[in-house]
Amino acid sequence: MDDIKQVTHVTNIRLEDDLKSVVIIDQTLLPNRLEYISLANAEEMYDAIYTLKIRGAPAIGIFAGYCMFVLAGKISGEGEAFLAEFRRLKEYLNSSRPTAVNLSWALGRMERVAEANIKKPKAELLAALEKECRAIHSEDIEMCRAISEYGLSLLKDGDGVLTHCNAGPLATSRYGTGQGPLLLGREKGMNFKVFADETRPLLQGARLTSFELSRAGLDVTLICDNMASIVMKNGWVQACMVGCDRVAANGDVANKIGTSGVAILAKHYGIPFYVLGPSSTIDMSCKTGADIKIELRPPEEIKTKWYAQPMAPEGVKCYNPSFDVTDNSLITAIITEKGICRAPYGKSLAALFG
Ligand code: MRU
């Protein structure tokens, strides 16, 4: 991955040629090693999502679609027995991470295709499932491209852009969402001064965003999360752009922990704060951010991970929410593949997704 095309066209998720496993880039090894792993059973697939070998809301959805197809090929029963086992596996994968709606969205699509084709011969049922999981992937490629075009229309060449977590090609497909406009702009010969929050505790900004964007030839500066205020105060940031894991019908947005703090700072300094995401991340059944389940993760991610020695006393209590909700009043616009939504979000989101 050492030029723009290689970054924006990386194959981060695919079916193995024999259709018996799903191949992904193990994101936990980046930026030091670019390694592909092959996952053939439900336990390995669950583990890959839970441990963030595959991560980023759209990528989790794409992966889950492929997983259900591979697992369906290994179910021996037919008819109701097949559906019962298919649903059990679907619920199992769905329980791996609760916040990104793309997971249940993609699993739901696969389940509906299984139900609609259950009376057909097994080969036809499997062909329908394969078609659906490939469609989930190719639709995401189209959506990311459109989101990137809309997002780019909000930037000027040379702008300083602060981003949080990773919403680039690894987290999606091709250009990404939150980082898509930057990559697309670079491809068109523009440049930006990007500030990438390192994104504690799992360092997606340091390990993945700064890796992808610098490989694409963008001017990237990595900062610790608590440095966002000073770079904004210095006048170095003209826009913030982030991805999202679930957008409620009123425009409240769940995204990586720390996002709401960035939005509050941006409001203070009068900097536009943009959220970018595909329709698969918009959950019109979720009224407000208060209805979004926030994933809690183990204390080791704060206390011991990344350190040669523990960096906190052994028994100390930790609170490790993986996401937070940004209030819609802090968001300048939500950029989707169907267009740019602005406040009042209840109306603008319903007009495109109602
Ligand atoms: O815990 P992660 O790394 O899966 O969290 C990812 C994020 O919060 C991303 O910003 C979000 O999924 C948008 S990805 C296009």
Tab-separated table of C-alpha atoms and ligand atoms in Angstrom:
chain	number	residue	atom	x	y	z
A	1	MET	CA	0.000	0.000	0.000
A	2	ASP	CA	2.219	2.858	-1.082
A	3	ASP	CA	0.212	4.984	-3.445
A	4	ILE	CA	-3.272	6.467	-3.560
A	5	LYS	CA	-4.772	3.753	-5.792
A	6	GLN	CA	-3.416	1.017	-3.595
A	7	VAL	CA	-4.902	2.675	-0.514
A	8	THR	CA	-8.343	3.357	-1.985
A	9	HIS	CA	-8.639	0.010	-3.741
A	10	VAL	CA	-7.293	-2.272	-1.013
A	11	THR	CA	-9.244	-5.522	-0.730
A	12	ASN	CA	-9.819	-5.616	2.999
A	13	ILE	CA	-12.592	-8.233	2.909
A	14	ARG	CA	-13.310	-10.977	0.379
A	15	LEU	CA	-14.640	-14.481	-0.046
A	16	GLU	CA	-12.018	-17.200	-0.430
A	17	ASP	CA	-12.054	-18.693	-3.962
A	18	ASP	CA	-13.497	-21.989	-2.665
A	19	LEU	CA	-16.288	-20.007	-0.880
A	20	LYS	CA	-15.507	-21.827	2.388
A	21	SER	CA	-14.017	-18.906	4.340
A	22	VAL	CA	-13.803	-15.114	4.525
A	23	VAL	CA	-10.434	-13.410	4.100
A	24	ILE	CA	-9.706	-10.113	5.856
A	25	ILE	CA	-6.767	-7.858	6.649
A	26	ASP	CA	-6.059	-8.339	10.361
A	27	GLN	CA	-6.316	-4.682	11.400
A	28	THR	CA	-4.857	-5.353	14.853
A	29	LEU	CA	-1.432	-5.981	13.257
A	30	LEU	CA	-1.285	-2.650	11.409
A	31	PRO	CA	0.746	-0.546	10.848
A	32	ASN	CA	3.599	-2.955	11.471
A	33	ARG	CA	2.371	-5.967	9.494
A	34	LEU	CA	-0.072	-6.232	6.599
A	35	GLU	CA	-1.408	-9.774	6.987
A	36	TYR	CA	-4.482	-11.519	5.646
A	37	ILE	CA	-6.299	-14.095	7.752
A	38	SER	CA	-8.908	-16.606	6.680
A	39	LEU	CA	-11.937	-17.304	8.894
A	40	ALA	CA	-13.968	-20.453	8.375
A	41	ASN	CA	-16.169	-20.980	11.434
A	42	ALA	CA	-18.580	-18.892	13.516
A	43	GLU	CA	-16.327	-18.716	16.579
A	44	GLU	CA	-13.394	-17.343	14.552
A	45	MET	CA	-15.723	-14.851	12.881
A	46	TYR	CA	-17.198	-13.667	16.193
A	47	ASP	CA	-13.693	-13.310	17.613
A	48	ALA	CA	-12.516	-11.308	14.573
A	49	ILE	CA	-15.292	-8.758	15.161
A	50	TYR	CA	-14.974	-8.654	18.956
A	51	THR	CA	-11.199	-8.229	18.920
A	52	LEU	CA	-11.364	-5.632	16.093
A	53	LYS	CA	-9.400	-7.676	13.562
A	54	ILE	CA	-12.205	-6.381	11.376
A	55	ARG	CA	-13.691	-3.084	12.486
A	56	GLY	CA	-15.412	0.086	11.292
A	57	ALA	CA	-19.199	0.011	10.968
A	58	PRO	CA	-19.558	-0.619	7.196
A	59	ALA	CA	-16.695	-3.156	7.147
A	60	ILE	CA	-18.300	-5.127	9.975
A	61	GLY	CA	-21.554	-5.260	7.973
A	62	ILE	CA	-19.829	-6.404	4.773
A	63	PHE	CA	-17.882	-9.032	6.709
A	64	ALA	CA	-21.041	-10.303	8.451
A	65	GLY	CA	-22.793	-10.736	5.086
A	66	TYR	CA	-19.945	-12.858	3.721
A	67	CYS	CA	-19.789	-14.811	6.998
A	68	MET	CA	-23.465	-15.778	6.822
A	69	PHE	CA	-23.024	-17.029	3.259
A	70	VAL	CA	-19.996	-19.152	4.221
A	71	LEU	CA	-21.740	-20.505	7.322
A	72	ALA	CA	-24.930	-21.245	5.326
A	73	GLY	CA	-22.858	-23.463	3.024
A	74	LYS	CA	-21.919	-25.580	6.043
A	75	ILE	CA	-25.455	-26.057	7.432
A	76	SER	CA	-26.556	-29.618	6.673
A	77	GLY	CA	-30.341	-29.365	7.292
A	78	GLU	CA	-33.005	-28.032	4.927
A	79	GLY	CA	-36.221	-26.022	5.248
A	80	GLU	CA	-37.140	-25.003	8.816
A	81	ALA	CA	-34.122	-26.853	10.255
A	82	PHE	CA	-31.829	-24.825	7.979
A	83	LEU	CA	-33.527	-21.565	8.951
A	84	ALA	CA	-33.327	-22.333	12.679
A	85	GLU	CA	-29.573	-22.919	12.464
A	86	PHE	CA	-29.085	-19.913	10.164
A	87	ARG	CA	-30.903	-17.686	12.677
A	88	ARG	CA	-28.898	-19.097	15.599
A	89	LEU	CA	-25.625	-18.235	13.820
A	90	LYS	CA	-26.952	-14.821	12.851
A	91	GLU	CA	-27.859	-13.989	16.460
A	92	TYR	CA	-24.476	-15.256	17.629
A	93	LEU	CA	-22.577	-12.938	15.252
A	94	ASN	CA	-24.964	-10.092	16.068
A	95	SER	CA	-24.045	-10.369	19.759
A	96	SER	CA	-20.349	-9.667	19.056
A	97	ARG	CA	-20.641	-5.846	19.115
A	98	PRO	CA	-23.819	-3.848	19.806
A	99	THR	CA	-23.299	-0.235	18.673
A	100	ALA	CA	-22.670	-0.222	14.899
A	101	VAL	CA	-26.070	-0.822	13.291
A	102	ASN	CA	-24.428	-2.074	10.070
A	103	LEU	CA	-23.909	-5.468	11.722
A	104	SER	CA	-27.605	-6.183	12.390
A	105	TRP	CA	-28.552	-4.427	9.132
A	106	ALA	CA	-26.405	-6.776	7.002
A	107	LEU	CA	-27.410	-9.856	9.006
A	108	GLY	CA	-31.074	-8.884	8.561
A	109	ARG	CA	-30.608	-8.621	4.788
A	110	MET	CA	-29.061	-12.080	4.667
A	111	GLU	CA	-31.851	-13.540	6.809
A	112	ARG	CA	-34.557	-12.097	4.544
A	113	VAL	CA	-32.887	-13.647	1.485
A	114	ALA	CA	-32.672	-17.018	3.270
A	115	GLU	CA	-36.368	-16.840	4.166
A	116	ALA	CA	-37.424	-15.829	0.642
A	117	ASN	CA	-35.486	-18.701	-0.968
A	118	ILE	CA	-35.935	-21.416	1.642
A	119	LYS	CA	-38.184	-23.613	-0.527
A	120	LYS	CA	-35.688	-23.633	-3.420
A	121	PRO	CA	-33.011	-26.327	-3.912
A	122	LYS	CA	-29.964	-25.763	-1.672
A	123	ALA	CA	-27.724	-24.679	-4.568
A	124	GLU	CA	-30.203	-21.944	-5.548
A	125	LEU	CA	-30.606	-20.804	-1.932
A	126	LEU	CA	-26.832	-20.511	-1.598
A	127	ALA	CA	-26.539	-18.691	-4.918
A	128	ALA	CA	-29.100	-16.128	-3.690
A	129	LEU	CA	-27.162	-15.639	-0.446
A	130	GLU	CA	-23.887	-15.225	-2.336
A	131	LYS	CA	-25.478	-12.638	-4.597
A	132	GLU	CA	-26.774	-10.711	-1.580
A	133	CYS	CA	-23.470	-10.574	0.317
A	134	ARG	CA	-21.625	-9.466	-2.811
A	135	ALA	CA	-24.322	-6.792	-3.329
A	136	ILE	CA	-23.846	-5.475	0.233
A	137	HIS	CA	-20.162	-5.040	-0.596
A	138	SER	CA	-20.550	-3.447	-4.015
A	139	GLU	CA	-23.284	-1.086	-2.760
A	140	ASP	CA	-20.911	0.099	-0.028
A	141	ILE	CA	-18.246	0.880	-2.635
A	142	GLU	CA	-20.765	3.057	-4.500
A	143	MET	CA	-22.003	4.732	-1.311
A	144	CYS	CA	-18.479	5.567	-0.096
A	145	ARG	CA	-17.644	7.143	-3.438
A	146	ALA	CA	-20.802	9.310	-3.398
A	147	ILE	CA	-20.249	10.333	0.256
A	148	SER	CA	-16.669	11.295	-0.575
A	149	GLU	CA	-17.844	13.485	-3.488
A	150	TYR	CA	-20.415	15.275	-1.304
A	151	GLY	CA	-17.883	15.674	1.504
A	152	LEU	CA	-15.239	17.043	-0.834
A	153	SER	CA	-17.671	19.755	-1.968
A	154	LEU	CA	-17.438	21.161	1.589
A	155	LEU	CA	-13.623	21.505	1.569
A	156	LYS	CA	-11.118	23.830	-0.089
A	157	ASP	CA	-7.660	22.880	-1.274
A	158	GLY	CA	-5.193	23.363	1.584
A	159	ASP	CA	-7.795	23.192	4.385
A	160	GLY	CA	-6.813	21.809	7.770
A	161	VAL	CA	-9.082	18.859	8.623
A	162	LEU	CA	-9.232	17.097	11.967
A	163	THR	CA	-10.468	13.512	12.063
A	164	HIS	CA	-11.077	11.012	14.851
A	165	CYS	CA	-10.790	7.207	14.812
A	166	ASN	CA	-10.603	5.510	11.398
A	167	ALA	CA	-13.286	5.850	8.749
A	168	GLY	CA	-11.114	5.173	5.723
A	169	PRO	CA	-10.849	2.245	3.294
A	170	LEU	CA	-10.020	-0.294	6.020
A	171	ALA	CA	-13.223	0.567	7.908
A	172	THR	CA	-15.402	0.463	4.795
A	173	SER	CA	-14.624	-0.230	1.173
A	174	ARG	CA	-12.536	1.892	-1.185
A	175	TYR	CA	-12.505	5.597	-0.181
A	176	GLY	CA	-14.181	5.358	3.210
A	177	THR	CA	-16.562	7.856	4.773
A	178	GLY	CA	-14.976	10.258	7.289
A	179	GLN	CA	-11.657	10.116	5.434
A	180	GLY	CA	-13.158	9.614	1.977
A	181	PRO	CA	-13.183	13.293	0.916
A	182	LEU	CA	-9.500	13.589	1.825
A	183	LEU	CA	-8.527	10.573	-0.272
A	184	LEU	CA	-10.736	11.575	-3.169
A	185	GLY	CA	-9.410	15.145	-3.038
A	186	ARG	CA	-5.851	13.853	-3.039
A	187	GLU	CA	-6.654	11.767	-6.094
A	188	LYS	CA	-7.870	14.936	-7.810
A	189	GLY	CA	-4.581	16.695	-7.012
A	190	MET	CA	-5.699	18.573	-3.893
A	191	ASN	CA	-3.964	18.460	-0.539
A	192	PHE	CA	-5.110	19.006	3.009
A	193	LYS	CA	-3.381	19.369	6.349
A	194	VAL	CA	-4.895	16.472	8.243
A	195	PHE	CA	-4.786	16.168	12.029
A	196	ALA	CA	-5.444	12.569	13.055
A	197	ASP	CA	-6.469	12.026	16.693
A	198	GLU	CA	-4.653	8.945	17.939
A	199	THR	CA	-7.987	7.699	19.398
A	200	ARG	CA	-7.389	6.099	22.762
A	201	PRO	CA	-7.575	3.368	23.867
A	202	LEU	CA	-7.271	1.235	20.708
A	203	LEU	CA	-5.368	3.814	18.625
A	204	GLN	CA	-7.287	3.488	15.356
A	205	GLY	CA	-6.200	7.023	14.436
A	206	ALA	CA	-2.518	6.356	15.055
A	207	ARG	CA	-2.365	2.814	13.705
A	208	LEU	CA	-4.816	3.014	10.801
A	209	THR	CA	-5.772	6.566	9.777
A	210	SER	CA	-2.265	8.007	9.795
A	211	PHE	CA	-1.100	4.825	8.015
A	212	GLU	CA	-3.701	5.055	5.247
A	213	LEU	CA	-3.537	8.808	4.716
A	214	SER	CA	0.240	9.094	4.716
A	215	ARG	CA	0.472	6.153	2.292
A	216	ALA	CA	-1.913	8.080	0.038
A	217	GLY	CA	0.448	11.069	0.055
A	218	LEU	CA	-1.616	13.333	2.316
A	219	ASP	CA	0.000	15.714	4.789
A	220	VAL	CA	-0.910	14.009	8.092
A	221	THR	CA	-0.022	15.094	11.609
A	222	LEU	CA	-0.770	12.643	14.397
A	223	ILE	CA	-1.906	14.162	17.693
A	224	CYS	CA	-2.983	12.742	21.044
A	225	ASP	CA	-6.717	13.125	21.651
A	226	ASN	CA	-6.145	15.827	24.268
A	227	MET	CA	-4.315	18.011	21.714
A	228	ALA	CA	-7.363	18.684	19.536
A	229	SER	CA	-8.149	21.909	21.391
A	230	ILE	CA	-4.726	23.484	20.842
A	231	VAL	CA	-4.619	22.754	17.112
A	232	MET	CA	-8.106	24.261	16.764
A	233	LYS	CA	-7.128	27.298	18.843
A	234	ASN	CA	-4.020	27.758	16.671
A	235	GLY	CA	-6.341	28.195	13.674
A	236	TRP	CA	-5.037	25.061	11.958
A	237	VAL	CA	-8.411	23.325	11.522
A	238	GLN	CA	-11.060	24.492	9.044
A	239	ALA	CA	-13.300	21.406	9.326
A	240	CYS	CA	-13.742	18.219	11.367
A	241	MET	CA	-14.810	15.066	9.541
A	242	VAL	CA	-15.721	11.792	11.247
A	243	GLY	CA	-17.537	8.565	10.413
A	244	CYS	CA	-20.417	7.096	12.406
A	245	ASP	CA	-21.638	3.814	13.860
A	246	ARG	CA	-25.337	4.616	14.241
A	247	VAL	CA	-27.295	7.744	13.362
A	248	ALA	CA	-30.623	8.173	15.194
A	249	ALA	CA	-33.703	9.638	13.477
A	250	ASN	CA	-33.158	12.990	15.239
A	251	GLY	CA	-29.535	13.248	14.017
A	252	ASP	CA	-27.799	12.214	17.237
A	253	VAL	CA	-24.729	10.204	16.222
A	254	ALA	CA	-22.870	7.363	17.932
A	255	ASN	CA	-19.215	7.185	16.922
A	256	LYS	CA	-15.884	6.262	18.482
A	257	ILE	CA	-15.397	7.407	22.067
A	258	GLY	CA	-14.076	10.961	22.066
A	259	THR	CA	-16.072	12.114	19.049
A	260	SER	CA	-18.526	14.147	21.124
A	261	GLY	CA	-15.615	15.961	22.795
A	262	VAL	CA	-14.228	16.922	19.381
A	263	ALA	CA	-17.690	18.228	18.389
A	264	ILE	CA	-17.942	20.326	21.568
A	265	LEU	CA	-14.492	21.827	20.899
A	266	ALA	CA	-15.380	22.506	17.261
A	267	LYS	CA	-18.509	24.386	18.342
A	268	HIS	CA	-16.448	26.445	20.788
A	269	TYR	CA	-13.959	27.441	18.089
A	270	GLY	CA	-16.612	27.951	15.366
A	271	ILE	CA	-15.328	25.079	13.195
A	272	PRO	CA	-17.815	23.026	11.114
A	273	PHE	CA	-18.253	19.484	12.397
A	274	TYR	CA	-19.272	16.993	9.695
A	275	VAL	CA	-20.440	13.387	10.151
A	276	LEU	CA	-20.182	11.133	7.091
A	277	GLY	CA	-21.935	7.788	6.742
A	278	PRO	CA	-23.927	5.522	4.400
A	279	SER	CA	-27.648	4.748	4.663
A	280	SER	CA	-26.683	1.387	6.226
A	281	THR	CA	-25.589	3.367	9.323
A	282	ILE	CA	-28.790	5.411	9.603
A	283	ASP	CA	-31.241	3.817	12.005
A	284	MET	CA	-34.613	5.513	11.621
A	285	SER	CA	-36.082	3.040	14.140
A	286	CYS	CA	-33.865	4.597	16.802
A	287	LYS	CA	-35.515	7.841	17.909
A	288	THR	CA	-32.621	9.555	19.694
A	289	GLY	CA	-29.076	8.892	20.871
A	290	ALA	CA	-30.471	7.794	24.233
A	291	ASP	CA	-31.775	4.629	22.491
A	292	ILE	CA	-28.309	3.605	21.243
A	293	LYS	CA	-26.593	0.814	23.160
A	294	ILE	CA	-23.003	1.763	23.970
A	295	GLU	CA	-20.485	-1.080	24.014
A	296	LEU	CA	-18.367	-1.377	27.157
A	297	ARG	CA	-14.952	-2.996	26.776
A	298	PRO	CA	-12.433	-4.563	29.162
A	299	PRO	CA	-10.243	-2.402	31.458
A	300	GLU	CA	-7.070	-4.045	30.094
A	301	GLU	CA	-7.419	-1.914	26.966
A	302	ILE	CA	-6.714	1.135	29.174
A	303	LYS	CA	-4.386	-0.316	31.791
A	304	THR	CA	-2.075	-2.781	30.083
A	305	LYS	CA	-2.521	-2.947	26.320
A	306	TRP	CA	0.391	-1.365	24.403
A	307	TYR	CA	2.544	-1.065	27.553
A	308	ALA	CA	5.568	-3.161	28.534
A	309	GLN	CA	4.369	-2.814	32.136
A	310	PRO	CA	0.900	-2.039	33.549
A	311	MET	CA	0.246	1.710	33.580
A	312	ALA	CA	-2.319	1.679	36.398
A	313	PRO	CA	-2.569	-0.018	39.773
A	314	GLU	CA	-3.878	-3.555	39.410
A	315	GLY	CA	-7.225	-3.135	41.192
A	316	VAL	CA	-8.163	0.338	39.963
A	317	LYS	CA	-11.684	0.689	38.553
A	318	CYS	CA	-11.943	1.544	34.851
A	319	TYR	CA	-14.790	2.765	32.696
A	320	ASN	CA	-14.155	1.925	29.041
A	321	PRO	CA	-17.075	2.852	26.763
A	322	SER	CA	-16.154	2.234	23.142
A	323	PHE	CA	-18.479	4.912	21.699
A	324	ASP	CA	-20.202	8.123	22.679
A	325	VAL	CA	-23.173	10.010	21.294
A	326	THR	CA	-22.725	13.436	19.730
A	327	ASP	CA	-25.772	15.626	20.186
A	328	ASN	CA	-27.325	16.715	16.896
A	329	SER	CA	-27.016	20.385	17.944
A	330	LEU	CA	-23.225	20.081	17.596
A	331	ILE	CA	-23.327	18.664	14.063
A	332	THR	CA	-23.062	21.041	11.086
A	333	ALA	CA	-24.147	18.420	8.530
A	334	ILE	CA	-24.595	14.675	8.087
A	335	ILE	CA	-23.224	13.633	4.711
A	336	THR	CA	-24.754	10.526	3.143
A	337	GLU	CA	-24.658	8.965	-0.319
A	338	LYS	CA	-28.102	10.479	-0.970
A	339	GLY	CA	-27.126	14.024	-0.110
A	340	ILE	CA	-26.165	16.411	2.684
A	341	CYS	CA	-28.589	16.646	5.623
A	342	ARG	CA	-28.698	19.714	7.851
A	343	ALA	CA	-30.718	20.673	10.938
A	344	PRO	CA	-33.491	20.068	11.717
A	345	TYR	CA	-32.323	16.473	11.213
A	346	GLY	CA	-35.709	14.959	12.069
A	347	LYS	CA	-36.942	16.466	8.809
A	348	SER	CA	-33.847	16.260	6.594
A	349	LEU	CA	-33.109	12.610	7.469
A	350	ALA	CA	-36.770	11.615	7.080
A	351	ALA	CA	-36.854	13.279	3.647
A	352	LEU	CA	-34.031	11.011	2.428
A	353	PHE	CA	-34.505	7.891	4.572
A	354	GLY	CA	-38.033	8.014	5.999
B	1	MRU	O1	-14.418	0.348	17.462
B	1	MRU	P1	-14.288	0.639	15.988
B	1	MRU	O2	-12.882	0.840	15.555
B	1	MRU	O3	-15.034	-0.353	15.138
B	1	MRU	O4	-15.031	2.033	15.841
B	1	MRU	C1	-15.084	2.589	14.553
B	1	MRU	C2	-15.621	3.947	14.528
B	1	MRU	O5	-16.108	4.495	15.486
B	1	MRU	C3	-15.624	4.581	13.188
B	1	MRU	O6	-15.426	5.942	13.298
B	1	MRU	C4	-16.988	4.294	12.562
B	1	MRU	O7	-17.252	2.924	12.541
B	1	MRU	C5	-17.109	4.814	11.227
B	1	MRU	S1	-16.250	3.752	10.115
B	1	MRU	C6	-16.558	4.289	8.569
